[in-house]
């Protein structure tokens, strides 16, 4: 698979498929190309677009360069857009939507923006989660950090315990430090109105009709904060949106 080098020296692994206008897909927490929703989605979109899927820094085949800052991840995304020809449509899901929003608000290159459920949920427990997550990661307790994240997003304890015994758990532990990156991108869970209000390109904010109320409300609030955005709810979908339900909506918007 091809790679590119971000301005701070981080090597970013990516893959390209299809033919047409450039489209970049941005993963959410705990996901990368080999473990997440983007490859199936890319397969459905590649008949109309040149789709670029990549591993965010610290995941998959990408390297990492400390210290972390959201600006470095924006540079990674911009480097991929440059590789794609200098302009691209961008779709981001969950914390990847927060990254895509920041990038669209702070520079050129993104010509249309689609976001799926950016998790801007202003919960009183966010501060305690942030502090505990950093404590666990600093102590090298990656498995506990993954479990903390899963509990924070609402996964039942029994399901988390069941996952601990699965082969995939080691892969989740390997990218656990990136949980702190996602947490920093979300800025405490508040919609970044200063950034959102600066976006002038066409934007679409999506949510699942069966998602928790907090995520649906966050999508609506994000849409309200972006002057050019429209909000749409996908019937029957959750935060784990199905590619075959999502792809036609994205294709119509980006077309």
Short mmCIF file of C-alpha atoms in Angstrom, two decimals:
data_model
loop_
_atom_site.label_atom_id
_atom_site.label_comp_id
_atom_site.label_asym_id
_atom_site.label_seq_id
_atom_site.Cartn_x
_atom_site.Cartn_y
_atom_site.Cartn_z
CA UNK A 1 0.00 0.00 0.00
CA UNK A 2 1.24 3.56 -0.68
CA UNK A 3 2.38 5.91 2.07
CA UNK A 4 2.98 9.64 2.41
CA UNK A 5 4.92 11.69 4.90
CA UNK A 6 3.19 14.35 6.98
CA UNK A 7 5.04 17.62 7.74
CA UNK A 8 6.26 16.38 11.14
CA UNK A 9 7.71 13.19 9.63
CA UNK A 10 4.83 10.85 10.47
CA UNK A 11 4.34 8.19 7.79
CA UNK A 12 0.69 7.78 6.83
CA UNK A 13 -0.51 4.58 5.18
CA UNK A 14 -3.40 4.88 2.77
CA UNK A 15 -5.12 3.15 -0.12
CA UNK A 16 -6.84 4.45 -3.21
CA UNK A 17 -9.63 2.89 -5.23
CA UNK A 18 -12.06 3.83 -7.97
CA UNK A 19 -12.22 6.65 -10.46
CA UNK A 20 -13.77 10.10 -10.31
CA UNK A 21 -13.55 13.14 -8.00
CA UNK A 22 -11.32 12.64 -4.97
CA UNK A 23 -13.06 11.57 -1.75
CA UNK A 24 -11.24 11.06 1.57
CA UNK A 25 -12.72 8.88 4.35
CA UNK A 26 -11.81 9.65 7.98
CA UNK A 27 -12.22 6.93 10.61
CA UNK A 28 -13.42 7.31 14.19
CA UNK A 29 -12.00 5.95 17.44
CA UNK A 30 -10.46 2.48 17.57
CA UNK A 31 -10.74 2.06 13.79
CA UNK A 32 -8.33 1.96 10.87
CA UNK A 33 -8.35 0.53 7.35
CA UNK A 34 -8.02 -3.10 8.40
CA UNK A 35 -10.51 -2.82 11.25
CA UNK A 36 -13.40 -0.47 10.67
CA UNK A 37 -16.17 0.58 8.30
CA UNK A 38 -14.23 2.37 5.58
CA UNK A 39 -13.15 -0.44 3.26
CA UNK A 40 -16.72 -1.70 2.72
CA UNK A 41 -17.88 1.90 2.25
CA UNK A 42 -15.06 2.62 -0.20
CA UNK A 43 -16.04 -0.42 -2.25
CA UNK A 44 -19.54 1.00 -2.68
CA UNK A 45 -18.35 4.50 -3.54
CA UNK A 46 -15.46 3.66 -5.86
CA UNK A 47 -17.70 3.45 -8.93
CA UNK A 48 -18.22 7.21 -8.74
CA UNK A 49 -15.20 8.57 -6.84
CA UNK A 50 -11.49 8.08 -6.38
CA UNK A 51 -11.73 7.03 -2.76
CA UNK A 52 -8.84 7.53 -0.35
CA UNK A 53 -8.95 5.67 2.97
CA UNK A 54 -6.08 6.08 5.43
CA UNK A 55 -4.82 5.04 8.83
CA UNK A 56 -4.85 7.98 11.19
CA UNK A 57 -1.55 8.44 13.03
CA UNK A 58 -0.79 5.80 15.62
CA UNK A 59 -3.01 3.22 13.93
CA UNK A 60 -2.61 0.42 11.43
CA UNK A 61 0.28 1.02 9.06
CA UNK A 62 0.79 4.67 10.04
CA UNK A 63 3.49 5.74 12.47
CA UNK A 64 3.22 8.31 15.24
CA UNK A 65 5.27 11.32 16.30
CA UNK A 66 4.76 12.74 19.80
CA UNK A 67 3.71 15.06 21.22
CA UNK A 68 0.18 14.91 19.89
CA UNK A 69 -1.81 17.96 18.83
CA UNK A 70 -4.99 18.17 16.75
CA UNK A 71 -3.09 20.40 14.32
CA UNK A 72 -0.81 17.46 13.45
CA UNK A 73 -3.80 15.32 12.48
CA UNK A 74 -5.12 18.15 10.35
CA UNK A 75 -1.73 18.22 8.62
CA UNK A 76 -2.01 14.46 7.98
CA UNK A 77 -5.40 14.92 6.37
CA UNK A 78 -4.22 17.87 4.31
CA UNK A 79 -1.19 15.87 3.13
CA UNK A 80 -3.53 13.18 1.84
CA UNK A 81 -5.72 15.77 0.13
CA UNK A 82 -2.60 17.16 -1.53
CA UNK A 83 -1.71 13.64 -2.67
CA UNK A 84 -5.23 13.34 -4.09
CA UNK A 85 -4.74 16.44 -6.25
CA UNK A 86 -5.15 19.36 -3.89
CA UNK A 87 -8.93 19.27 -3.47
CA UNK A 88 -11.25 16.57 -2.18
CA UNK A 89 -14.61 15.79 -0.72
CA UNK A 90 -14.28 14.56 2.87
CA UNK A 91 -16.46 12.23 4.93
CA UNK A 92 -15.77 11.64 8.62
CA UNK A 93 -17.51 9.47 11.19
CA UNK A 94 -17.62 9.96 14.98
CA UNK A 95 -14.33 11.47 16.21
CA UNK A 96 -13.20 11.42 12.57
CA UNK A 97 -16.06 13.81 11.91
CA UNK A 98 -14.64 16.14 14.56
CA UNK A 99 -11.27 16.00 12.80
CA UNK A 100 -12.84 16.65 9.40
CA UNK A 101 -14.79 19.61 10.80
CA UNK A 102 -11.60 21.16 12.20
CA UNK A 103 -9.80 20.71 8.91
CA UNK A 104 -12.65 22.24 6.89
CA UNK A 105 -12.80 25.23 9.21
CA UNK A 106 -9.10 26.04 9.20
CA UNK A 107 -7.99 25.96 5.59
CA UNK A 108 -8.75 25.24 1.94
CA UNK A 109 -8.76 21.95 0.07
CA UNK A 110 -12.03 20.41 1.27
CA UNK A 111 -14.79 21.24 -1.20
CA UNK A 112 -17.70 19.33 0.36
CA UNK A 113 -18.01 17.95 3.88
CA UNK A 114 -20.13 15.09 5.23
CA UNK A 115 -20.16 14.17 8.92
CA UNK A 116 -21.78 11.19 10.65
CA UNK A 117 -22.63 11.65 14.32
CA UNK A 118 -19.74 13.76 15.63
CA UNK A 119 -19.98 12.83 19.34
CA UNK A 120 -20.20 16.32 20.80
CA UNK A 121 -22.00 15.26 23.96
CA UNK A 122 -21.46 17.73 26.80
CA UNK A 123 -21.64 15.22 29.65
CA UNK A 124 -20.65 16.13 33.25
CA UNK A 125 -18.61 12.92 33.35
CA UNK A 126 -16.33 13.88 30.46
CA UNK A 127 -13.75 15.52 32.69
CA UNK A 128 -13.42 12.45 34.90
CA UNK A 129 -13.15 10.23 31.83
CA UNK A 130 -10.37 12.38 30.38
CA UNK A 131 -8.38 12.35 33.62
CA UNK A 132 -8.75 8.60 34.16
CA UNK A 133 -7.91 7.80 30.53
CA UNK A 134 -4.66 9.71 30.75
CA UNK A 135 -3.78 8.07 34.07
CA UNK A 136 -4.23 4.60 32.61
CA UNK A 137 -2.27 5.36 29.45
CA UNK A 138 0.57 6.96 31.43
CA UNK A 139 0.74 3.79 33.54
CA UNK A 140 0.86 1.59 30.45
CA UNK A 141 -2.51 0.02 31.27
CA UNK A 142 -3.75 -0.07 27.71
CA UNK A 143 -6.34 -2.78 28.21
CA UNK A 144 -7.93 -0.85 31.03
CA UNK A 145 -7.93 2.28 28.87
CA UNK A 146 -9.79 0.43 26.11
CA UNK A 147 -12.30 -0.91 28.65
CA UNK A 148 -12.78 2.59 30.07
CA UNK A 149 -13.52 3.98 26.62
CA UNK A 150 -16.01 1.23 25.87
CA UNK A 151 -17.82 1.82 29.14
CA UNK A 152 -17.80 5.57 28.48
CA UNK A 153 -19.61 5.12 25.17
CA UNK A 154 -22.22 2.86 26.74
CA UNK A 155 -21.06 -0.71 26.18
CA UNK A 156 -22.29 -3.07 28.92
CA UNK A 157 -19.69 -4.49 31.31
CA UNK A 158 -20.56 -8.05 30.32
CA UNK A 159 -19.88 -7.31 26.66
CA UNK A 160 -16.55 -5.67 27.50
CA UNK A 161 -15.50 -8.68 29.58
CA UNK A 162 -16.40 -10.95 26.69
CA UNK A 163 -14.27 -8.96 24.28
CA UNK A 164 -11.22 -9.15 26.54
CA UNK A 165 -10.85 -12.83 25.73
CA UNK A 166 -11.03 -12.34 21.97
CA UNK A 167 -7.99 -12.15 19.64
CA UNK A 168 -9.01 -8.63 18.59
CA UNK A 169 -8.36 -7.28 22.09
CA UNK A 170 -4.59 -7.15 21.55
CA UNK A 171 -5.12 -5.09 18.40
CA UNK A 172 -7.28 -2.64 20.35
CA UNK A 173 -4.61 -2.35 23.05
CA UNK A 174 -2.02 -1.56 20.39
CA UNK A 175 -3.85 1.61 19.35
CA UNK A 176 -5.15 2.56 22.81
CA UNK A 177 -2.97 5.71 23.01
CA UNK A 178 -5.01 7.19 20.16
CA UNK A 179 -8.04 7.28 22.46
CA UNK A 180 -6.45 10.33 24.07
CA UNK A 181 -6.13 11.89 20.61
CA UNK A 182 -9.82 11.43 19.92
CA UNK A 183 -10.68 12.81 23.34
CA UNK A 184 -8.60 15.92 22.70
CA UNK A 185 -10.21 16.43 19.29
CA UNK A 186 -13.62 16.49 20.93
CA UNK A 187 -12.63 19.30 23.28
CA UNK A 188 -14.68 18.20 26.25
CA UNK A 189 -17.74 17.28 24.21
CA UNK A 190 -18.94 20.73 23.22
CA UNK A 191 -19.80 21.69 19.66
CA UNK A 192 -16.96 24.00 18.53
CA UNK A 193 -19.15 26.88 17.40
CA UNK A 194 -16.18 29.09 16.51
CA UNK A 195 -14.88 26.48 14.07
CA UNK A 196 -18.27 25.37 12.77
CA UNK A 197 -19.36 28.91 12.00
CA UNK A 198 -16.27 29.41 9.82
CA UNK A 199 -17.23 26.63 7.39
CA UNK A 200 -18.51 27.98 4.08
CA UNK A 201 -18.53 24.86 1.89
CA UNK A 202 -21.62 22.66 1.41
CA UNK A 203 -21.99 20.34 4.39
CA UNK A 204 -24.18 17.42 5.37
CA UNK A 205 -24.52 16.15 8.95
CA UNK A 206 -26.03 12.69 9.33
CA UNK A 207 -27.35 10.71 12.26
CA UNK A 208 -28.99 7.33 12.74
CA UNK A 209 -32.67 7.17 13.55
CA UNK A 210 -31.98 4.40 16.08
CA UNK A 211 -28.92 6.02 17.65
CA UNK A 212 -29.00 7.22 21.27
CA UNK A 213 -30.69 10.57 21.75
CA UNK A 214 -27.41 12.17 22.75
CA UNK A 215 -25.77 11.37 19.41
CA UNK A 216 -28.83 12.44 17.45
CA UNK A 217 -28.91 15.71 19.36
CA UNK A 218 -25.19 16.24 18.80
CA UNK A 219 -25.63 15.82 15.04
CA UNK A 220 -28.49 18.32 14.99
CA UNK A 221 -26.49 20.81 17.09
CA UNK A 222 -23.49 20.45 14.80
CA UNK A 223 -25.65 21.02 11.75
CA UNK A 224 -27.18 24.11 13.35
CA UNK A 225 -23.70 25.49 14.05
CA UNK A 226 -22.49 25.15 10.44
CA UNK A 227 -24.08 27.90 8.32
CA UNK A 228 -24.07 25.82 5.13
CA UNK A 229 -25.16 22.48 6.63
CA UNK A 230 -28.26 20.38 6.38
CA UNK A 231 -29.12 17.56 8.75
CA UNK A 232 -30.54 14.21 7.74
CA UNK A 233 -31.51 11.19 9.82
CA UNK A 234 -31.09 7.71 8.36
CA UNK A 235 -34.00 5.46 9.28
CA UNK A 236 -33.08 2.31 11.15
CA UNK A 237 -29.40 3.16 11.53
CA UNK A 238 -27.26 3.41 14.66
CA UNK A 239 -23.76 4.76 15.31
CA UNK A 240 -22.53 1.63 13.52
CA UNK A 241 -24.11 2.81 10.29
CA UNK A 242 -24.37 0.19 7.54
CA UNK A 243 -22.36 0.99 4.39
CA UNK A 244 -25.22 0.08 2.05
CA UNK A 245 -27.50 2.58 3.83
CA UNK A 246 -24.87 5.31 3.91
CA UNK A 247 -23.22 5.07 0.49
CA UNK A 248 -26.20 6.23 -1.63
CA UNK A 249 -26.69 9.27 0.60
CA UNK A 250 -23.03 10.25 0.36
CA UNK A 251 -22.92 9.61 -3.39
CA UNK A 252 -25.91 11.90 -3.95
CA UNK A 253 -24.49 14.65 -1.77
CA UNK A 254 -21.00 14.59 -3.24
CA UNK A 255 -22.33 14.29 -6.80
#
